[in-house]
CSV table of C-alpha atoms and ligand atoms in Angstrom, one decimal:
chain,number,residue,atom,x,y,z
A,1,UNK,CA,19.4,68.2,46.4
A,2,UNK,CA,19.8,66.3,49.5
A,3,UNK,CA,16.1,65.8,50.6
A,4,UNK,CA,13.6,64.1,48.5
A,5,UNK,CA,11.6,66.3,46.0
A,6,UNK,CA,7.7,66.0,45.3
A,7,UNK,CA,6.5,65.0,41.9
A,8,UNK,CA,3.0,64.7,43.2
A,9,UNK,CA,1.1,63.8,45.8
A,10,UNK,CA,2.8,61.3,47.8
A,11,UNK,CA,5.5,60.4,44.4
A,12,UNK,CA,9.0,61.8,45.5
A,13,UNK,CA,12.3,61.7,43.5
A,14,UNK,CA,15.0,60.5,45.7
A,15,UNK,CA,18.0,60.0,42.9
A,16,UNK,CA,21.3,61.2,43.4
A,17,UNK,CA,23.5,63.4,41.3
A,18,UNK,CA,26.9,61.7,40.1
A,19,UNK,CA,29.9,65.0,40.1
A,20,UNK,CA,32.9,62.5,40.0
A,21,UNK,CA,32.5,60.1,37.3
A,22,UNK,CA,34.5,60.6,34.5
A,23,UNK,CA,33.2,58.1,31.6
A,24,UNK,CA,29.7,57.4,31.6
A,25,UNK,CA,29.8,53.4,30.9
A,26,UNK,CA,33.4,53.7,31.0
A,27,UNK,CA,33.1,55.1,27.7
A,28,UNK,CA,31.2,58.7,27.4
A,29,UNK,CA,33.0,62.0,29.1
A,30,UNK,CA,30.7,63.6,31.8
A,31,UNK,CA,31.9,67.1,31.6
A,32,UNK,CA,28.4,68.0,33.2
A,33,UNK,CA,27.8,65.1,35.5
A,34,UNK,CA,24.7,62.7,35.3
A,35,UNK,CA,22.0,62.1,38.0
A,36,UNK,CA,20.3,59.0,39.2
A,37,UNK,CA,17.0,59.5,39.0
A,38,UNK,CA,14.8,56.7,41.1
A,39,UNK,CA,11.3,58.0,42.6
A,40,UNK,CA,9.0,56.1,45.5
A,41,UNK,CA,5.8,56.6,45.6
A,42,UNK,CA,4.0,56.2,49.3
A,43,UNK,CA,0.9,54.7,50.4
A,44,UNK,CA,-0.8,52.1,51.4
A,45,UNK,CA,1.9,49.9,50.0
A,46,UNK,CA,5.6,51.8,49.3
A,47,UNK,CA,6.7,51.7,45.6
A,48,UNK,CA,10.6,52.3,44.6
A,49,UNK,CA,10.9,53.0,41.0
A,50,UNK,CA,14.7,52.0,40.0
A,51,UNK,CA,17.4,52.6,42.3
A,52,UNK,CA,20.7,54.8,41.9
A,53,UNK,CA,24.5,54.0,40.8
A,54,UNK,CA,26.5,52.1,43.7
A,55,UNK,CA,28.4,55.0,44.9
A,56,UNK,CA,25.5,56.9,46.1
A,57,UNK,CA,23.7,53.8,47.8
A,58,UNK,CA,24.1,55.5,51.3
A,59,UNK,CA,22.3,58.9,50.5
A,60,UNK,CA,19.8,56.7,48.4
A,61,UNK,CA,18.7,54.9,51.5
A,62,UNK,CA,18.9,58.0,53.4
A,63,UNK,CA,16.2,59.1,51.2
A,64,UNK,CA,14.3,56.3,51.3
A,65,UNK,CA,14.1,56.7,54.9
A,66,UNK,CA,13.1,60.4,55.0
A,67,UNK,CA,9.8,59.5,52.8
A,68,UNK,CA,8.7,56.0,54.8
A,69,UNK,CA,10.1,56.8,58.3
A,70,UNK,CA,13.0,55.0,59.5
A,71,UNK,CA,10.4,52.2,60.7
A,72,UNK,CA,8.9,52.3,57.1
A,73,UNK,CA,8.3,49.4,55.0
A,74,UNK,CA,9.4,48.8,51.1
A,75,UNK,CA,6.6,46.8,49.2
A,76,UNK,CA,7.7,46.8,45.9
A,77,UNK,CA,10.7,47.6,44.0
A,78,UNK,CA,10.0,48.2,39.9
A,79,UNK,CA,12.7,47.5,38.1
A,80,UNK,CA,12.2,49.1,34.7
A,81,UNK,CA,15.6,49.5,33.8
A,82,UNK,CA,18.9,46.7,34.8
A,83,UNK,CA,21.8,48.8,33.8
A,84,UNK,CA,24.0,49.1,36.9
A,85,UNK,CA,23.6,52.7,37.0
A,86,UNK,CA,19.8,52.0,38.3
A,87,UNK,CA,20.2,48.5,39.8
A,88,UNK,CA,23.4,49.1,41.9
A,89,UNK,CA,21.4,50.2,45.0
A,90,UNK,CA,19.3,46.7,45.0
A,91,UNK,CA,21.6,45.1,47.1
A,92,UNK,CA,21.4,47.8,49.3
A,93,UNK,CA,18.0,48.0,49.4
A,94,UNK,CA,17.4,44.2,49.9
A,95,UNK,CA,19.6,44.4,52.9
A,96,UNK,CA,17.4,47.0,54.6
A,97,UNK,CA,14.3,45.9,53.3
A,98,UNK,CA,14.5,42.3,52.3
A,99,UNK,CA,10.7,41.5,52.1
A,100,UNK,CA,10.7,43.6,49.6
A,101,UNK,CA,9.1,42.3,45.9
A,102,UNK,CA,11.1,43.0,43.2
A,103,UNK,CA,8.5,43.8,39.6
A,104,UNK,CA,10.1,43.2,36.3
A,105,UNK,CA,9.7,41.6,33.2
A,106,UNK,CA,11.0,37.8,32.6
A,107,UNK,CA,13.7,39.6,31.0
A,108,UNK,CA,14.3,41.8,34.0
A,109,UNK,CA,15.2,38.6,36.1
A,110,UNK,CA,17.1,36.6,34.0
A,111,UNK,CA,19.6,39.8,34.0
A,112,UNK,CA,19.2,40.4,37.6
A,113,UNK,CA,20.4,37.0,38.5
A,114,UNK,CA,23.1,37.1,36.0
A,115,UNK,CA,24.2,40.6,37.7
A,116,UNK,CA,23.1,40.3,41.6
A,117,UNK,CA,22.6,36.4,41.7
A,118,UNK,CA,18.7,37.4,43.0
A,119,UNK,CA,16.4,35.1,42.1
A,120,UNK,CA,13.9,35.6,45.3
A,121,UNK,CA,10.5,37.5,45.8
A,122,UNK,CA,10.3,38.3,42.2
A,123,UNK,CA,6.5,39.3,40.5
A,124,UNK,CA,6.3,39.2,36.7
A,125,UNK,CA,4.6,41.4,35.0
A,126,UNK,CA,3.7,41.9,31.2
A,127,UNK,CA,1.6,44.7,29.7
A,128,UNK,CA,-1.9,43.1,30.2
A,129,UNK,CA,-1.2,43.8,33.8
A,130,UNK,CA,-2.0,46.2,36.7
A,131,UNK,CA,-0.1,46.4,39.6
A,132,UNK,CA,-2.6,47.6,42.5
A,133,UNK,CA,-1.2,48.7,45.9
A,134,UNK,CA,-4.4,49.7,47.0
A,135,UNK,CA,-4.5,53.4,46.5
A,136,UNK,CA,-2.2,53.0,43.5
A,137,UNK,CA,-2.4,51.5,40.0
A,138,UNK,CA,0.6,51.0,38.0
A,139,UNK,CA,0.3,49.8,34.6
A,140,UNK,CA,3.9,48.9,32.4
A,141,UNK,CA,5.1,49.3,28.9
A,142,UNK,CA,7.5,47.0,27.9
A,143,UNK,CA,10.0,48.6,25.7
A,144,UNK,CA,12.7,46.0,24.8
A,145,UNK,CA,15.8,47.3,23.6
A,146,UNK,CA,15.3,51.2,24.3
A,147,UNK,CA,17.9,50.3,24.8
A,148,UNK,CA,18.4,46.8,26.6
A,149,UNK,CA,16.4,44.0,26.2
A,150,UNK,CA,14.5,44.2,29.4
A,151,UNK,CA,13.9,47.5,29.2
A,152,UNK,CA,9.9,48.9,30.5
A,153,UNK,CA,8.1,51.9,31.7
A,154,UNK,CA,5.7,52.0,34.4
A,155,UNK,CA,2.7,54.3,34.7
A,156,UNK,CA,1.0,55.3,37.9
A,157,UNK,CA,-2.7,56.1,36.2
A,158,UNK,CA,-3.6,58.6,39.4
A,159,UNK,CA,-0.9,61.2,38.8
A,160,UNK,CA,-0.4,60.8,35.1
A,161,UNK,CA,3.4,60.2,35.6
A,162,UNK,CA,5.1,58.0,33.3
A,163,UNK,CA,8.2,56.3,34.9
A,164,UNK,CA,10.3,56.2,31.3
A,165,UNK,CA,13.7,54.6,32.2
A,166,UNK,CA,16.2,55.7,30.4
A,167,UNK,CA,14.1,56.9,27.5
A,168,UNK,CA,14.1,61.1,27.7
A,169,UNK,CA,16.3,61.4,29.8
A,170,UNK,CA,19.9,63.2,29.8
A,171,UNK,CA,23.5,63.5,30.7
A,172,UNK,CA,23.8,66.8,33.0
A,173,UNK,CA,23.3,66.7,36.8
A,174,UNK,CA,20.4,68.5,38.0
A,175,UNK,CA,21.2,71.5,39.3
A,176,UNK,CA,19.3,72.9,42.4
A,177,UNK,CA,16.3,72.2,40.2
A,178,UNK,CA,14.8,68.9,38.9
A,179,UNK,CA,11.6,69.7,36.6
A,180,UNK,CA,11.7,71.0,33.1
A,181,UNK,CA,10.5,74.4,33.9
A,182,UNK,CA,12.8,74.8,37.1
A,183,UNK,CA,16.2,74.4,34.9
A,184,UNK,CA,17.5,76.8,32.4
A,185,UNK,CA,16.9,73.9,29.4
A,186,UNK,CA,19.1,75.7,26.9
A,187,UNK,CA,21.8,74.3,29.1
A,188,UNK,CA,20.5,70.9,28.9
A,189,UNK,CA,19.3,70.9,25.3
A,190,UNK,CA,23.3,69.9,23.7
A,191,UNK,CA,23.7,67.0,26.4
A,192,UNK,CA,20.0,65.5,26.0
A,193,UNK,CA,20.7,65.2,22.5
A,194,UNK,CA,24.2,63.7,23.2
A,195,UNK,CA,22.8,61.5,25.9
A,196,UNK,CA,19.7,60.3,22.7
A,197,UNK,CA,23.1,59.9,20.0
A,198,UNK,CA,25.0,57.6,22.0
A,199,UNK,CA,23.0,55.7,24.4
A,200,UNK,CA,19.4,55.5,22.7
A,201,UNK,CA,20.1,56.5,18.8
A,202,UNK,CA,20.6,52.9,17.3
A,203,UNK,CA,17.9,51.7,18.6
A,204,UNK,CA,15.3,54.3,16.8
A,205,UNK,CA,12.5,51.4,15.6
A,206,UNK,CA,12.5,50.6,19.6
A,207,UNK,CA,12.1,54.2,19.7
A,208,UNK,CA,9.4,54.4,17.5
A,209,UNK,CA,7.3,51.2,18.8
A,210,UNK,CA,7.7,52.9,22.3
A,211,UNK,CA,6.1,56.0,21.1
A,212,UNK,CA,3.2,54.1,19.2
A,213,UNK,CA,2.3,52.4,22.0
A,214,UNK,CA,2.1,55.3,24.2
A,215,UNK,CA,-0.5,56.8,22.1
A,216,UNK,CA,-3.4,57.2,23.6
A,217,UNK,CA,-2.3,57.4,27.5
A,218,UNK,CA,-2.6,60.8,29.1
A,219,UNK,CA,0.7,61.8,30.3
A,220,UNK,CA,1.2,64.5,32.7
A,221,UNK,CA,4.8,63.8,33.8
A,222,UNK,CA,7.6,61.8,32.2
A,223,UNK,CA,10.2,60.8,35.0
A,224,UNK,CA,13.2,59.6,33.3
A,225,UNK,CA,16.2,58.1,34.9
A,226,UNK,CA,18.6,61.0,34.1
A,227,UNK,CA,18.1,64.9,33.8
A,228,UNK,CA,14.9,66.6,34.0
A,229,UNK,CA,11.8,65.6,35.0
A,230,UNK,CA,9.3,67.0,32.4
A,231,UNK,CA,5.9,68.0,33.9
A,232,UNK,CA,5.6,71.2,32.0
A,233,UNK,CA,6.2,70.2,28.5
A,234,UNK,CA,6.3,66.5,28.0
A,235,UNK,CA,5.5,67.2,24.9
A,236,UNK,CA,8.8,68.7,23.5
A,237,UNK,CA,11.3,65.7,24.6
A,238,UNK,CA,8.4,63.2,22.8
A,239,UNK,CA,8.8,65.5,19.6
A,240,UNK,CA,12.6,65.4,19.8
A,241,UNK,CA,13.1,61.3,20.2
A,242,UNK,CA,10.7,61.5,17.7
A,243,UNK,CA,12.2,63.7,15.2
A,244,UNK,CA,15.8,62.0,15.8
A,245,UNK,CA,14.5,58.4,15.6
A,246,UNK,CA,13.0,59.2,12.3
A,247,UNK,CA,17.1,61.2,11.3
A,248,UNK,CA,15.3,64.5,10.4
A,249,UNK,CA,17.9,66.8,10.6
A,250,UNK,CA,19.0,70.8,10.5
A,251,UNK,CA,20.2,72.8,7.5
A,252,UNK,CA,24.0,72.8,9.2
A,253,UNK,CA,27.4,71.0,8.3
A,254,UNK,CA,29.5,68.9,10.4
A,255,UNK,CA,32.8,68.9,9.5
A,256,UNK,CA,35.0,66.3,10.8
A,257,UNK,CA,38.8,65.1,10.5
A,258,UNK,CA,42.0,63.6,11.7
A,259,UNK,CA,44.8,65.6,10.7
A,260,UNK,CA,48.6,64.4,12.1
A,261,UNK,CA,50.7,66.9,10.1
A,262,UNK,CA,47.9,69.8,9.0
A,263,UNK,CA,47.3,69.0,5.6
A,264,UNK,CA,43.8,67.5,6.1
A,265,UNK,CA,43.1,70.4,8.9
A,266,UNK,CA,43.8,73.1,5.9
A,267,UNK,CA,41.3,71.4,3.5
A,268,UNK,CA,38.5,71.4,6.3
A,269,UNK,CA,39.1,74.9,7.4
A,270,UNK,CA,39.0,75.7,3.9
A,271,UNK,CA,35.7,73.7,3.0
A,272,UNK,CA,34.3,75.5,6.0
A,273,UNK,CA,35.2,79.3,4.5
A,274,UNK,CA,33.3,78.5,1.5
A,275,UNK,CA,30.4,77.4,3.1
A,276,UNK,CA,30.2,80.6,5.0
A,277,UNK,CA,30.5,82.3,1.8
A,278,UNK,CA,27.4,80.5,0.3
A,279,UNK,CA,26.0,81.4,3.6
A,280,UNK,CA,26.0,78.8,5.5
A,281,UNK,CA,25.9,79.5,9.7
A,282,UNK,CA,25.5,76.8,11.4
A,283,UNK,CA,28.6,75.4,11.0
A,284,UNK,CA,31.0,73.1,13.3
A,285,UNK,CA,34.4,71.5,12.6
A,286,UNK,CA,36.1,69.4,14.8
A,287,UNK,CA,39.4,67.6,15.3
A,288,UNK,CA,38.7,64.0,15.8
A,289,UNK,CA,41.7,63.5,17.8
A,290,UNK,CA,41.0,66.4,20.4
A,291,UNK,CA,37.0,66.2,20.5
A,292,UNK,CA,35.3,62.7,21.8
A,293,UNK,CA,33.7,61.3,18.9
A,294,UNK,CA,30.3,61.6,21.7
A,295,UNK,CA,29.8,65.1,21.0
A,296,UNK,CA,30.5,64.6,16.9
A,297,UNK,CA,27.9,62.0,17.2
A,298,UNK,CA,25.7,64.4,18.4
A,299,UNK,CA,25.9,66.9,16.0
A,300,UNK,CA,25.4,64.2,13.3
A,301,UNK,CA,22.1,63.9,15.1
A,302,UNK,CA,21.7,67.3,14.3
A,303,UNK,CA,22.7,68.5,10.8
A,304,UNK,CA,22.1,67.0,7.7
A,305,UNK,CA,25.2,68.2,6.3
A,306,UNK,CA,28.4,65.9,6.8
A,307,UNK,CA,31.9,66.0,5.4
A,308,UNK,CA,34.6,63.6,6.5
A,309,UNK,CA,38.2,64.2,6.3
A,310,UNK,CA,41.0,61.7,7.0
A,311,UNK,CA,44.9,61.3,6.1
A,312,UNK,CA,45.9,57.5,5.4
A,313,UNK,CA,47.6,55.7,8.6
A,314,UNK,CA,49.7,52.5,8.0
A,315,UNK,CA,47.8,52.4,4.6
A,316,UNK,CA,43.9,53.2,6.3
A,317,UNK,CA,41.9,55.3,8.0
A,318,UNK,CA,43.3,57.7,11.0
A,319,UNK,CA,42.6,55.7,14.0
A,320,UNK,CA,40.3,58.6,16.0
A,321,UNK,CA,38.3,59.1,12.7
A,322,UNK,CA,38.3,54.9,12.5
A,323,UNK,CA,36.5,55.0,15.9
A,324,UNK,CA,34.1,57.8,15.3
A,325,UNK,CA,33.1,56.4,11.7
A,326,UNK,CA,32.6,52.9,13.1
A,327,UNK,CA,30.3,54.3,15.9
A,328,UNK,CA,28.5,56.4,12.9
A,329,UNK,CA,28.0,52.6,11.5
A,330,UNK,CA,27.3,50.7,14.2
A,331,UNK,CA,24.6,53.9,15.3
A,332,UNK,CA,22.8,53.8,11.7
A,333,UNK,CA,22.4,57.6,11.3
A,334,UNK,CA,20.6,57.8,7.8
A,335,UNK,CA,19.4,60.4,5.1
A,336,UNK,CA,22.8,62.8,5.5
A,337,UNK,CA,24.7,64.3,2.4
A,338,UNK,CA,28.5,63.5,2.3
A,339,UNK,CA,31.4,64.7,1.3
A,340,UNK,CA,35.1,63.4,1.9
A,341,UNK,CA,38.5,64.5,1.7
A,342,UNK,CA,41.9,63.9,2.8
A,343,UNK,CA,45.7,63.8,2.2
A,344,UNK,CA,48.5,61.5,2.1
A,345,UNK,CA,52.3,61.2,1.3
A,346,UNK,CA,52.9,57.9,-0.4
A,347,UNK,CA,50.5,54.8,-0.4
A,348,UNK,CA,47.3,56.3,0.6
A,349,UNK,CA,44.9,54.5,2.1
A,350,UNK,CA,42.6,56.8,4.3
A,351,UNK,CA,40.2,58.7,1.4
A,352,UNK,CA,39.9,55.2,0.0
A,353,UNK,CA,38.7,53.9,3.3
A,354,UNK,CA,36.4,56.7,3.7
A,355,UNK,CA,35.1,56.0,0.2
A,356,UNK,CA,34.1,52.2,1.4
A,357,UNK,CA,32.4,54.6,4.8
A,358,UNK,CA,30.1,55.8,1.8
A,359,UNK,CA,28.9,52.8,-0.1
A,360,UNK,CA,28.2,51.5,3.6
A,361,UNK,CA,26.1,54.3,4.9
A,362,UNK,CA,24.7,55.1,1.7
A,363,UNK,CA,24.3,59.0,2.3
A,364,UNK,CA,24.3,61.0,-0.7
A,365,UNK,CA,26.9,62.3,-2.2
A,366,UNK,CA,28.0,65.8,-2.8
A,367,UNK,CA,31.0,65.1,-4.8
A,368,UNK,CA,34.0,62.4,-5.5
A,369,UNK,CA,36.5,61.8,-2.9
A,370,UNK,CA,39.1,64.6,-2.6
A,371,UNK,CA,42.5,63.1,-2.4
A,372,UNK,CA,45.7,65.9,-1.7
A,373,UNK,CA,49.2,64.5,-1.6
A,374,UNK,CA,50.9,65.9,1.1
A,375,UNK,CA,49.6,69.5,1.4
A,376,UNK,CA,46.8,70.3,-0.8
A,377,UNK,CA,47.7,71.7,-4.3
A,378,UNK,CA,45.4,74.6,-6.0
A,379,UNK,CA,43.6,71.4,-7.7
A,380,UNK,CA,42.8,70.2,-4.3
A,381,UNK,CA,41.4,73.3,-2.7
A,382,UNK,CA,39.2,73.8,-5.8
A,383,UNK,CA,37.8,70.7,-5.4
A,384,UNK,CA,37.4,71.4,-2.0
A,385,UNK,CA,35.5,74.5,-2.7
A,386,UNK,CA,33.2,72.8,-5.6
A,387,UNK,CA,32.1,69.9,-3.0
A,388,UNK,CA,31.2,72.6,-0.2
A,389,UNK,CA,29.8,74.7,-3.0
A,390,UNK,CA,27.5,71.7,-4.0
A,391,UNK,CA,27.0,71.3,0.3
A,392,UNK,CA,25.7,74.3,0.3
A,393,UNK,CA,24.0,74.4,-2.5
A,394,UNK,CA,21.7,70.9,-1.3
A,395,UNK,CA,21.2,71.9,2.1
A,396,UNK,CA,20.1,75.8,1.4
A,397,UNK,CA,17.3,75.1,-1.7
A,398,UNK,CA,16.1,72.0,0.9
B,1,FEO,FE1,20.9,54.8,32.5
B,1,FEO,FE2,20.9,52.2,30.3
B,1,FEO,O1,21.3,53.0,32.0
């Protein structure tokens, strides 16, 4: 969309859609893309809500333009969010419009000088404040670590819309369409939750103060700062951040391993059959080494069921199933059931490692670690079948 889009009356997204970008944060795969949302409000005085990524700086102020009028004046800039994905425009902006106020939190500016070195025309704000532009009133939730420190929304009490930040928002550019009910959201639904997993999902107590102190305000529109804007059912992406911040989960089983040789691959494929057998369906097993430990993340978000497989490497864990359980750690998913399994030729080392991935998560158990040397024996795949047996068994009488 190159033209800006109504939200309301006189509210206008004017983000940008991101196509290029591999690694979101240099770390994330964006198979799907990621927009830029930012919105300005016009009136009396002109409100920018967040800008847009660097890159697209240029069609940013094009945008800008096309709302105010190439003569138009910026009054305010509300920062709720520092992350260079919405700040890298404010140089930009500050150029074109440099009497422009910039609206944060004290937090807000001691990032923004670290980042941008601007320290000028700054207005601080807490939450026993209104902003009034004259036909506007904008009042702010602060938010702090949803998921950095200075993180706020804003809330423009005419239109109803709540300005979230990064809070419900998604991977996934937006398509022709930007509101909830002009996307197909089945295609959206897989990358919101991975967008929640990685990005939001450790911080699930800022997640839950946020939602706590929302109660109570009448929200019509939440305009995050990626994927849709949700003016039909606000309602459903509040449920979900609720429901994954409290790590209620799916009857389904994730199945996950690092397999160099196949010997660990044969014990999850096999772990998988039975579980079909005892009639589990929702099902998903994935090579750690082939699939980014982003979208296994996800599903974790997802199912209750987990079982782990690793073979030992230089006497420990197989390095992509080392990253994906440390980001499992440092994440804090809770209330799962786990199994683990795995296979090595002379010292060992990965099972064992896995075990000391239990005692720290402290999921429950569906059975004792499963340890095969070289390719599993009889004994092994029995066991196998007896811990997804027991999998099975947990998840289907839930
Ligand atoms: Fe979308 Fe935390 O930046």
């Amino acid at each position: 969309m190159f033209y800006p889009i109504p939200l309301a009356d006189n509210v206008f997204w004017i983000g940008t859609n991101d196509r290029r970008t591999h690694l979101f944060e240099n770390l994330w795969p964006l198979e799907k893309g990621v927009s830029y949302n930012s919105y300005l409000i016009k009136g009396r005085h002109n409100v920018l809500i967040d800008t847009v990524e660097a890159s697209g700086s240029d069609e940013f102020l094009d945008k800008i333009s096309r709302v105010i009028g190439p003569e138009g004046k910026l009054d305010y800039l509300v920062i709720n969010h520092l992350e260079p994905d919405h700040s890298g425009a404010i140089r930009p902006v500050i150029a074109r419009y440099p009497e422009i106020r910039i609206v944060g939190n004290s937090k807000t500016f001691k990032i923004l000088e670290q980042f941008y070195r601007v320290c000028d025309n700054l207005i601080s704000i807490d939450e026993s404040l209104t902003l009034d532009t004259g036909d506007r009133k904008l009042k702010f939730f602060l938010t702090p670590m949803l998921h950095w420190p200075e993180t706020m929304m804003t809330y423009e009490t005419g239109t109803k819309i709540l300005f979230s930040g990064d809070a419900f928002g998604s991977f996934g550019t937006l398509d022709g369409g930007i509101f909830d009910d002009e996307l197909n959201l089945s295609s959206y639904q897989d990358e919101i939750r991975r967008y929640y997993a990685n990005i939001v999902g450790k911080y699930w107590n800022p997640v839950q103060k946020a939602a706590k102190s929302l109660e109570g305000t009448d929200i019509g529109i939440i305009a995050p700062t990626h994927g849709p804007v949700w003016r039909t059912n606000p309602g459903w992406i509040l449920d979900q951040y609720l429901k994954w911040s409290r790590f209620e989960a799916e009857t389904g089983v994730v199945i996950a391993y690092g397999s160099m040789y196949g010997h660990t691959e044969k014990m999850a494929d096999y772990a998988g059959r039975i579980l079909n057998e005892e009639g589990m369906r929702e099902l998903r097993i994935y090579d750690a080494s082939k699939t980014h430990l982003s979208y296994i993340l996800s599903d974790l978000f997802l199912f209750r069921g987990v079982l782990m497989g690793s073979p030992a490497y230089n006497g420990g864990l197989y390095p992509p199933v080392e990253a994906l359980i440390s980001k499992v750690i440092n994440t804090g998913i809770r209330n799962r059931l786990l199994g683990i399994f795995g296979s090595a030729a002379w010292g060992g080392g990965g099972v064992k490692a896995l075990g000391q991935f239990a005692e720290n998560i402290g999921w429950e158990m569906v059975g004792e670690p499963i340890q095969a040397k070289g390719a599993a024996t009889e004994e092994d795949y029995s066991q196998c079948a007896a811990m997804a047996r027991n999998m099975a068994k947990n998840l289907l009488e839930m």
